[in-house]
Amino acid sequence: MLSSVEILILSAIQGLSEFLPVSSAAHLVLVSKYYDFLNQNLLIDICLHLGSLIAIVVYFRNDLFNFIKNKKFLTKILIGTIPIIPAGYIIYQTGIIDQLRNLKVIGWTSLVFGILLYISDRTKIKKKIDLDFTNKSAIFIGIFQILALIPGVSRSGITITSGRILGFSRFDSAKISFFLSIPTLAAASTLGIYNIYKEGSVELNFLAIIAIIFSFIFSYITIALFLKFIQKFSLNIFIIYRIILSLFILGIIYL
């Protein structure tokens, strides 16, 4: 299979699953193992995340402009990001992340955190993002976001879960999740760009550009559709999908 085709498929998976509570990392690892993609590695993953970052910045450009003027909200987003930065640095530098990128971890985390998402989604709506998103709630969600470093947990899934636990609506929880993803994805993307520069490979740079472009397209479409979806429906479809996927993976491993 051509390298560009591999990247196209991985970009589609990343763009579709990054902002849905189903774990993009899990799908990237799973599909790559099944098809034996040669280009699927941590560096390409980060380039795919850069495409998602650009998509969310473009989609929420008006909100972000307002947040720049509303420095209090921007500060809360940065506060919520603090916990994951050192944790992410440690597991990447120590190589722990590579040990976690396996089907057994993905199978169990998809199941456990899918069930947790179901439980949290039963919480009554008691808060609104404009009035009740405090420093304390930002830190609470930020701590939960650390778990997203484990493949299968889903960054979107765990931040929406923590938002629902606090009593925010699905829509507000998703918006908080999206905004929190900006500094997190920016940090990961910066590392990716540095690695590409250090690699000095023309082919790798070409593949990275393809990954960013297609990841952006799929991510932008997904953000728009997902926000419309959760205004009318529950998260049950994603929960059911996670459970089926996890049982399939665990069945392959243990049977």
PDB file of C-alpha atoms in Angstrom:
ATOM      1  CA  MET A   1       0.000   0.000   0.000  1.00  0.00           C
ATOM      2  CA  LEU A   2       1.303   3.433  -0.835  1.00  0.00           C
ATOM      3  CA  SER A   3       2.465   5.589   2.057  1.00  0.00           C
ATOM      4  CA  SER A   4       0.157   8.450   1.073  1.00  0.00           C
ATOM      5  CA  VAL A   5      -2.845   6.110   1.142  1.00  0.00           C
ATOM      6  CA  GLU A   6      -1.863   4.923   4.601  1.00  0.00           C
ATOM      7  CA  ILE A   7      -1.669   8.499   5.798  1.00  0.00           C
ATOM      8  CA  LEU A   8      -5.062   9.298   4.255  1.00  0.00           C
ATOM      9  CA  ILE A   9      -6.697   6.427   6.158  1.00  0.00           C
ATOM     10  CA  LEU A  10      -4.977   7.368   9.428  1.00  0.00           C
ATOM     11  CA  SER A  11      -5.971  11.026   8.917  1.00  0.00           C
ATOM     12  CA  ALA A  12      -9.605  10.024   8.480  1.00  0.00           C
ATOM     13  CA  ILE A  13      -9.499   7.952  11.672  1.00  0.00           C
ATOM     14  CA  GLN A  14      -7.835  10.781  13.600  1.00  0.00           C
ATOM     15  CA  GLY A  15     -10.179  13.464  12.308  1.00  0.00           C
ATOM     16  CA  LEU A  16     -13.308  11.423  12.980  1.00  0.00           C
ATOM     17  CA  SER A  17     -12.357  10.109  16.407  1.00  0.00           C
ATOM     18  CA  GLU A  18     -10.311  12.901  18.045  1.00  0.00           C
ATOM     19  CA  PHE A  19     -13.367  14.860  19.168  1.00  0.00           C
ATOM     20  CA  LEU A  20     -15.723  11.928  19.670  1.00  0.00           C
ATOM     21  CA  PRO A  21     -15.586  10.071  23.020  1.00  0.00           C
ATOM     22  CA  VAL A  22     -14.151   6.923  21.418  1.00  0.00           C
ATOM     23  CA  SER A  23     -10.334   7.439  21.598  1.00  0.00           C
ATOM     24  CA  SER A  24      -8.481   8.380  18.434  1.00  0.00           C
ATOM     25  CA  ALA A  25      -5.246   6.831  19.769  1.00  0.00           C
ATOM     26  CA  ALA A  26      -6.963   3.479  20.243  1.00  0.00           C
ATOM     27  CA  HIS A  27      -8.263   3.447  16.681  1.00  0.00           C
ATOM     28  CA  LEU A  28      -4.942   4.560  15.212  1.00  0.00           C
ATOM     29  CA  VAL A  29      -3.066   1.780  17.009  1.00  0.00           C
ATOM     30  CA  LEU A  30      -5.740  -0.832  16.325  1.00  0.00           C
ATOM     31  CA  VAL A  31      -6.110  -0.171  12.593  1.00  0.00           C
ATOM     32  CA  SER A  32      -2.363   0.157  12.101  1.00  0.00           C
ATOM     33  CA  LYS A  33      -1.719  -3.199  13.767  1.00  0.00           C
ATOM     34  CA  TYR A  34      -4.406  -4.874  11.666  1.00  0.00           C
ATOM     35  CA  TYR A  35      -3.195  -3.460   8.359  1.00  0.00           C
ATOM     36  CA  ASP A  36       0.483  -3.429   9.369  1.00  0.00           C
ATOM     37  CA  PHE A  37       0.921   0.237   8.438  1.00  0.00           C
ATOM     38  CA  LEU A  38       4.597   1.121   8.323  1.00  0.00           C
ATOM     39  CA  ASN A  39       4.019   4.853   8.808  1.00  0.00           C
ATOM     40  CA  GLN A  40       1.955   4.600  11.983  1.00  0.00           C
ATOM     41  CA  ASN A  41       4.180   5.772  14.791  1.00  0.00           C
ATOM     42  CA  LEU A  42       4.128   8.372  17.520  1.00  0.00           C
ATOM     43  CA  LEU A  43       5.548  11.094  15.268  1.00  0.00           C
ATOM     44  CA  ILE A  44       2.827  10.666  12.615  1.00  0.00           C
ATOM     45  CA  ASP A  45       0.221  10.560  15.391  1.00  0.00           C
ATOM     46  CA  ILE A  46       1.381  13.967  16.592  1.00  0.00           C
ATOM     47  CA  CYS A  47       1.220  15.399  13.066  1.00  0.00           C
ATOM     48  CA  LEU A  48      -2.351  14.120  12.802  1.00  0.00           C
ATOM     49  CA  HIS A  49      -3.133  15.907  16.075  1.00  0.00           C
ATOM     50  CA  LEU A  50      -1.785  19.136  14.605  1.00  0.00           C
ATOM     51  CA  GLY A  51      -4.456  18.936  11.900  1.00  0.00           C
ATOM     52  CA  SER A  52      -7.099  18.528  14.593  1.00  0.00           C
ATOM     53  CA  LEU A  53      -5.670  21.515  16.467  1.00  0.00           C
ATOM     54  CA  ILE A  54      -5.924  23.770  13.421  1.00  0.00           C
ATOM     55  CA  ALA A  55      -9.504  22.595  12.846  1.00  0.00           C
ATOM     56  CA  ILE A  56     -10.660  23.460  16.347  1.00  0.00           C
ATOM     57  CA  VAL A  57      -8.977  26.875  16.260  1.00  0.00           C
ATOM     58  CA  VAL A  58     -10.640  27.680  12.929  1.00  0.00           C
ATOM     59  CA  TYR A  59     -14.061  26.381  14.019  1.00  0.00           C
ATOM     60  CA  PHE A  60     -14.077  28.293  17.326  1.00  0.00           C
ATOM     61  CA  ARG A  61     -12.231  31.359  16.030  1.00  0.00           C
ATOM     62  CA  ASN A  62     -15.003  33.758  17.099  1.00  0.00           C
ATOM     63  CA  ASP A  63     -15.251  32.210  20.578  1.00  0.00           C
ATOM     64  CA  LEU A  64     -11.496  32.301  20.949  1.00  0.00           C
ATOM     65  CA  PHE A  65     -11.427  35.968  19.999  1.00  0.00           C
ATOM     66  CA  ASN A  66     -13.990  36.662  22.706  1.00  0.00           C
ATOM     67  CA  PHE A  67     -11.977  34.608  25.193  1.00  0.00           C
ATOM     68  CA  ILE A  68      -8.905  36.686  24.471  1.00  0.00           C
ATOM     69  CA  LYS A  69     -10.931  39.654  25.625  1.00  0.00           C
ATOM     70  CA  ASN A  70     -12.334  37.580  28.498  1.00  0.00           C
ATOM     71  CA  LYS A  71      -9.013  36.755  30.119  1.00  0.00           C
ATOM     72  CA  LYS A  72     -10.641  35.043  33.111  1.00  0.00           C
ATOM     73  CA  PHE A  73     -12.022  32.231  30.972  1.00  0.00           C
ATOM     74  CA  LEU A  74      -8.741  31.891  29.086  1.00  0.00           C
ATOM     75  CA  THR A  75      -6.919  31.625  32.417  1.00  0.00           C
ATOM     76  CA  LYS A  76      -9.221  28.806  33.515  1.00  0.00           C
ATOM     77  CA  ILE A  77      -8.485  26.883  30.318  1.00  0.00           C
ATOM     78  CA  LEU A  78      -4.756  27.254  30.936  1.00  0.00           C
ATOM     79  CA  ILE A  79      -5.199  26.176  34.566  1.00  0.00           C
ATOM     80  CA  GLY A  80      -7.089  23.080  33.422  1.00  0.00           C
ATOM     81  CA  THR A  81      -4.220  22.228  31.085  1.00  0.00           C
ATOM     82  CA  ILE A  82      -1.475  22.401  33.705  1.00  0.00           C
ATOM     83  CA  PRO A  83      -1.862  18.843  35.099  1.00  0.00           C
ATOM     84  CA  ILE A  84      -1.418  17.027  31.775  1.00  0.00           C
ATOM     85  CA  ILE A  85       1.727  18.868  30.605  1.00  0.00           C
ATOM     86  CA  PRO A  86       4.239  17.441  33.125  1.00  0.00           C
ATOM     87  CA  ALA A  87       2.492  14.062  33.136  1.00  0.00           C
ATOM     88  CA  GLY A  88       2.655  13.876  29.342  1.00  0.00           C
ATOM     89  CA  TYR A  89       6.294  14.925  29.289  1.00  0.00           C
ATOM     90  CA  ILE A  90       7.244  12.219  31.772  1.00  0.00           C
ATOM     91  CA  ILE A  91       5.542   9.295  30.019  1.00  0.00           C
ATOM     92  CA  TYR A  92       6.875  10.354  26.609  1.00  0.00           C
ATOM     93  CA  GLN A  93      10.430  10.888  27.790  1.00  0.00           C
ATOM     94  CA  THR A  94      10.544   7.669  29.817  1.00  0.00           C
ATOM     95  CA  GLY A  95       9.057   5.595  26.994  1.00  0.00           C
ATOM     96  CA  ILE A  96       6.088   4.513  29.107  1.00  0.00           C
ATOM     97  CA  ILE A  97       3.756   5.681  26.331  1.00  0.00           C
ATOM     98  CA  ASP A  98       5.160   3.045  23.969  1.00  0.00           C
ATOM     99  CA  GLN A  99       4.475   0.311  26.523  1.00  0.00           C
ATOM    100  CA  LEU A 100       0.887   1.474  26.866  1.00  0.00           C
ATOM    101  CA  ARG A 101       0.247   1.359  23.116  1.00  0.00           C
ATOM    102  CA  ASN A 102      -0.993  -2.237  22.988  1.00  0.00           C
ATOM    103  CA  LEU A 103      -4.325  -3.958  22.395  1.00  0.00           C
ATOM    104  CA  LYS A 104      -4.757  -5.262  25.947  1.00  0.00           C
ATOM    105  CA  VAL A 105      -4.566  -1.757  27.422  1.00  0.00           C
ATOM    106  CA  ILE A 106      -6.861  -0.383  24.721  1.00  0.00           C
ATOM    107  CA  GLY A 107      -9.436  -3.134  25.257  1.00  0.00           C
ATOM    108  CA  TRP A 108      -9.736  -2.631  29.011  1.00  0.00           C
ATOM    109  CA  THR A 109      -9.595   1.168  29.010  1.00  0.00           C
ATOM    110  CA  SER A 110     -12.219   1.402  26.254  1.00  0.00           C
ATOM    111  CA  LEU A 111     -14.542  -0.777  28.331  1.00  0.00           C
ATOM    112  CA  VAL A 112     -13.963   0.750  31.771  1.00  0.00           C
ATOM    113  CA  PHE A 113     -14.097   4.380  30.667  1.00  0.00           C
ATOM    114  CA  GLY A 114     -17.021   3.695  28.353  1.00  0.00           C
ATOM    115  CA  ILE A 115     -18.985   2.491  31.392  1.00  0.00           C
ATOM    116  CA  LEU A 116     -17.818   5.533  33.371  1.00  0.00           C
ATOM    117  CA  LEU A 117     -19.067   7.785  30.559  1.00  0.00           C
ATOM    118  CA  TYR A 118     -22.476   6.095  30.784  1.00  0.00           C
ATOM    119  CA  ILE A 119     -22.640   6.636  34.557  1.00  0.00           C
ATOM    120  CA  SER A 120     -21.601  10.282  34.305  1.00  0.00           C
ATOM    121  CA  ASP A 121     -24.133  10.974  31.551  1.00  0.00           C
ATOM    122  CA  ARG A 122     -26.935  10.190  34.036  1.00  0.00           C
ATOM    123  CA  THR A 123     -25.971  13.277  36.083  1.00  0.00           C
ATOM    124  CA  LYS A 124     -28.583  16.008  36.207  1.00  0.00           C
ATOM    125  CA  ILE A 125     -27.688  19.311  34.532  1.00  0.00           C
ATOM    126  CA  LYS A 126     -27.019  21.825  37.296  1.00  0.00           C
ATOM    127  CA  LYS A 127     -24.390  24.167  35.862  1.00  0.00           C
ATOM    128  CA  LYS A 128     -23.775  26.425  32.875  1.00  0.00           C
ATOM    129  CA  ILE A 129     -20.404  27.133  31.316  1.00  0.00           C
ATOM    130  CA  ASP A 130     -20.866  30.925  31.430  1.00  0.00           C
ATOM    131  CA  LEU A 131     -21.665  31.013  35.152  1.00  0.00           C
ATOM    132  CA  ASP A 132     -20.224  27.920  36.810  1.00  0.00           C
ATOM    133  CA  PHE A 133     -16.965  27.081  35.047  1.00  0.00           C
ATOM    134  CA  THR A 134     -14.606  27.991  37.893  1.00  0.00           C
ATOM    135  CA  ASN A 135     -10.898  27.468  38.552  1.00  0.00           C
ATOM    136  CA  LYS A 136     -11.835  24.530  40.751  1.00  0.00           C
ATOM    137  CA  SER A 137     -13.872  22.838  38.013  1.00  0.00           C
ATOM    138  CA  ALA A 138     -11.085  23.532  35.499  1.00  0.00           C
ATOM    139  CA  ILE A 139      -8.543  21.789  37.729  1.00  0.00           C
ATOM    140  CA  PHE A 140     -10.949  18.881  38.330  1.00  0.00           C
ATOM    141  CA  ILE A 141     -11.429  18.309  34.600  1.00  0.00           C
ATOM    142  CA  GLY A 142      -7.719  18.894  33.990  1.00  0.00           C
ATOM    143  CA  ILE A 143      -6.756  16.138  36.420  1.00  0.00           C
ATOM    144  CA  PHE A 144      -9.140  13.741  34.690  1.00  0.00           C
ATOM    145  CA  GLN A 145      -7.578  14.723  31.362  1.00  0.00           C
ATOM    146  CA  ILE A 146      -4.282  13.135  32.470  1.00  0.00           C
ATOM    147  CA  LEU A 147      -5.927   9.735  32.025  1.00  0.00           C
ATOM    148  CA  ALA A 148      -6.291  10.524  28.308  1.00  0.00           C
ATOM    149  CA  LEU A 149      -2.569   9.849  27.927  1.00  0.00           C
ATOM    150  CA  ILE A 150      -3.484   6.157  28.151  1.00  0.00           C
ATOM    151  CA  PRO A 151      -4.622   4.801  24.742  1.00  0.00           C
ATOM    152  CA  GLY A 152      -8.275   3.796  24.807  1.00  0.00           C
ATOM    153  CA  VAL A 153      -9.369   6.290  27.462  1.00  0.00           C
ATOM    154  CA  SER A 154     -10.188   9.090  24.977  1.00  0.00           C
ATOM    155  CA  ARG A 155      -9.298  12.690  25.827  1.00  0.00           C
ATOM    156  CA  SER A 156     -12.678  13.882  24.615  1.00  0.00           C
ATOM    157  CA  GLY A 157     -14.417  11.060  26.462  1.00  0.00           C
ATOM    158  CA  ILE A 158     -12.749  11.625  29.826  1.00  0.00           C
ATOM    159  CA  THR A 159     -13.130  15.423  29.763  1.00  0.00           C
ATOM    160  CA  ILE A 160     -16.795  15.153  28.794  1.00  0.00           C
ATOM    161  CA  THR A 161     -17.193  12.534  31.538  1.00  0.00           C
ATOM    162  CA  SER A 162     -15.692  14.862  34.161  1.00  0.00           C
ATOM    163  CA  GLY A 163     -17.790  17.761  32.882  1.00  0.00           C
ATOM    164  CA  ARG A 164     -20.964  15.700  33.190  1.00  0.00           C
ATOM    165  CA  ILE A 165     -19.951  14.577  36.701  1.00  0.00           C
ATOM    166  CA  LEU A 166     -19.757  18.251  37.674  1.00  0.00           C
ATOM    167  CA  GLY A 167     -23.260  18.823  36.296  1.00  0.00           C
ATOM    168  CA  PHE A 168     -22.555  20.588  33.005  1.00  0.00           C
ATOM    169  CA  SER A 169     -24.721  19.728  29.996  1.00  0.00           C
ATOM    170  CA  ARG A 170     -23.388  17.504  27.222  1.00  0.00           C
ATOM    171  CA  PHE A 171     -22.989  20.537  24.961  1.00  0.00           C
ATOM    172  CA  ASP A 172     -21.146  22.613  27.583  1.00  0.00           C
ATOM    173  CA  SER A 173     -19.016  19.618  28.573  1.00  0.00           C
ATOM    174  CA  ALA A 174     -18.062  19.130  24.927  1.00  0.00           C
ATOM    175  CA  LYS A 175     -17.176  22.813  24.512  1.00  0.00           C
ATOM    176  CA  ILE A 176     -14.990  22.706  27.624  1.00  0.00           C
ATOM    177  CA  SER A 177     -13.379  19.562  26.221  1.00  0.00           C
ATOM    178  CA  PHE A 178     -12.704  21.268  22.888  1.00  0.00           C
ATOM    179  CA  PHE A 179     -11.201  24.378  24.479  1.00  0.00           C
ATOM    180  CA  LEU A 180      -9.026  22.311  26.824  1.00  0.00           C
ATOM    181  CA  SER A 181      -7.743  20.377  23.819  1.00  0.00           C
ATOM    182  CA  ILE A 182      -6.205  23.503  22.264  1.00  0.00           C
ATOM    183  CA  PRO A 183      -3.209  23.968  24.603  1.00  0.00           C
ATOM    184  CA  THR A 184      -2.827  20.187  24.977  1.00  0.00           C
ATOM    185  CA  LEU A 185      -2.751  19.566  21.230  1.00  0.00           C
ATOM    186  CA  ALA A 186      -0.532  22.625  20.780  1.00  0.00           C
ATOM    187  CA  ALA A 187       2.045  21.197  23.181  1.00  0.00           C
ATOM    188  CA  ALA A 188       1.984  17.787  21.482  1.00  0.00           C
ATOM    189  CA  SER A 189       2.147  19.365  18.029  1.00  0.00           C
ATOM    190  CA  THR A 190       5.115  21.522  19.005  1.00  0.00           C
ATOM    191  CA  LEU A 191       6.958  18.372  20.016  1.00  0.00           C
ATOM    192  CA  GLY A 192       5.990  16.791  16.695  1.00  0.00           C
ATOM    193  CA  ILE A 193       7.233  19.727  14.647  1.00  0.00           C
ATOM    194  CA  TYR A 194      10.529  19.657  16.535  1.00  0.00           C
ATOM    195  CA  ASN A 195      10.918  15.933  15.848  1.00  0.00           C
ATOM    196  CA  ILE A 196      10.201  16.442  12.141  1.00  0.00           C
ATOM    197  CA  TYR A 197      12.842  19.167  12.007  1.00  0.00           C
ATOM    198  CA  LYS A 198      15.314  16.959  13.863  1.00  0.00           C
ATOM    199  CA  GLU A 199      14.554  13.997  11.568  1.00  0.00           C
ATOM    200  CA  GLY A 200      15.411  16.045   8.474  1.00  0.00           C
ATOM    201  CA  SER A 201      13.576  13.642   6.165  1.00  0.00           C
ATOM    202  CA  VAL A 202      11.953  15.060   3.012  1.00  0.00           C
ATOM    203  CA  GLU A 203       9.627  12.077   2.771  1.00  0.00           C
ATOM    204  CA  LEU A 204       8.573  12.432   6.371  1.00  0.00           C
ATOM    205  CA  ASN A 205       7.850  16.122   5.924  1.00  0.00           C
ATOM    206  CA  PHE A 206       5.715  15.345   2.862  1.00  0.00           C
ATOM    207  CA  LEU A 207       3.763  12.680   4.746  1.00  0.00           C
ATOM    208  CA  ALA A 208       3.336  15.050   7.690  1.00  0.00           C
ATOM    209  CA  ILE A 209       1.834  17.746   5.462  1.00  0.00           C
ATOM    210  CA  ILE A 210      -0.633  15.242   3.978  1.00  0.00           C
ATOM    211  CA  ALA A 211      -1.556  14.081   7.486  1.00  0.00           C
ATOM    212  CA  ILE A 212      -2.172  17.624   8.714  1.00  0.00           C
ATOM    213  CA  ILE A 213      -4.343  18.637   5.743  1.00  0.00           C
ATOM    214  CA  PHE A 214      -6.637  15.615   5.763  1.00  0.00           C
ATOM    215  CA  SER A 215      -6.806  15.475   9.550  1.00  0.00           C
ATOM    216  CA  PHE A 216      -7.932  19.118   9.501  1.00  0.00           C
ATOM    217  CA  ILE A 217     -10.717  18.407   7.002  1.00  0.00           C
ATOM    218  CA  PHE A 218     -12.103  15.378   8.847  1.00  0.00           C
ATOM    219  CA  SER A 219     -11.734  17.057  12.256  1.00  0.00           C
ATOM    220  CA  TYR A 220     -13.599  20.205  11.206  1.00  0.00           C
ATOM    221  CA  ILE A 221     -16.538  18.218   9.848  1.00  0.00           C
ATOM    222  CA  THR A 222     -16.654  16.040  12.968  1.00  0.00           C
ATOM    223  CA  ILE A 223     -16.687  19.015  15.361  1.00  0.00           C
ATOM    224  CA  ALA A 224     -19.622  20.612  13.556  1.00  0.00           C
ATOM    225  CA  LEU A 225     -21.687  17.414  13.387  1.00  0.00           C
ATOM    226  CA  PHE A 226     -20.911  16.272  16.935  1.00  0.00           C
ATOM    227  CA  LEU A 227     -22.000  19.554  18.528  1.00  0.00           C
ATOM    228  CA  LYS A 228     -25.293  19.417  16.655  1.00  0.00           C
ATOM    229  CA  PHE A 229     -25.780  15.758  17.597  1.00  0.00           C
ATOM    230  CA  ILE A 230     -25.361  16.122  21.373  1.00  0.00           C
ATOM    231  CA  GLN A 231     -27.854  18.990  21.485  1.00  0.00           C
ATOM    232  CA  LYS A 232     -30.565  16.499  20.517  1.00  0.00           C
ATOM    233  CA  PHE A 233     -29.326  13.069  21.611  1.00  0.00           C
ATOM    234  CA  SER A 234     -27.530  11.317  24.481  1.00  0.00           C
ATOM    235  CA  LEU A 235     -24.052   9.784  24.368  1.00  0.00           C
ATOM    236  CA  ASN A 236     -25.422   6.232  24.356  1.00  0.00           C
ATOM    237  CA  ILE A 237     -24.418   5.487  20.763  1.00  0.00           C
ATOM    238  CA  PHE A 238     -20.774   6.183  21.590  1.00  0.00           C
ATOM    239  CA  ILE A 239     -20.977   4.189  24.823  1.00  0.00           C
ATOM    240  CA  ILE A 240     -22.429   1.168  23.021  1.00  0.00           C
ATOM    241  CA  TYR A 241     -19.771   1.449  20.325  1.00  0.00           C
ATOM    242  CA  ARG A 242     -16.982   1.550  22.922  1.00  0.00           C
ATOM    243  CA  ILE A 243     -18.296  -1.497  24.737  1.00  0.00           C
ATOM    244  CA  ILE A 244     -18.679  -3.517  21.518  1.00  0.00           C
ATOM    245  CA  LEU A 245     -15.199  -2.476  20.362  1.00  0.00           C
ATOM    246  CA  SER A 246     -13.624  -3.341  23.719  1.00  0.00           C
ATOM    247  CA  LEU A 247     -15.314  -6.749  23.880  1.00  0.00           C
ATOM    248  CA  PHE A 248     -14.130  -7.481  20.335  1.00  0.00           C
ATOM    249  CA  ILE A 249     -10.539  -6.561  21.224  1.00  0.00           C
ATOM    250  CA  LEU A 250     -10.573  -8.472  24.505  1.00  0.00           C
ATOM    251  CA  GLY A 251     -12.099 -11.454  22.722  1.00  0.00           C
ATOM    252  CA  ILE A 252      -9.183 -11.485  20.273  1.00  0.00           C
ATOM    253  CA  ILE A 253      -6.683 -11.330  23.137  1.00  0.00           C
ATOM    254  CA  TYR A 254      -8.136 -13.844  25.573  1.00  0.00           C
ATOM    255  CA  LEU A 255     -10.034 -16.320  23.377  1.00  0.00           C
TER     256      LEU A 255
END
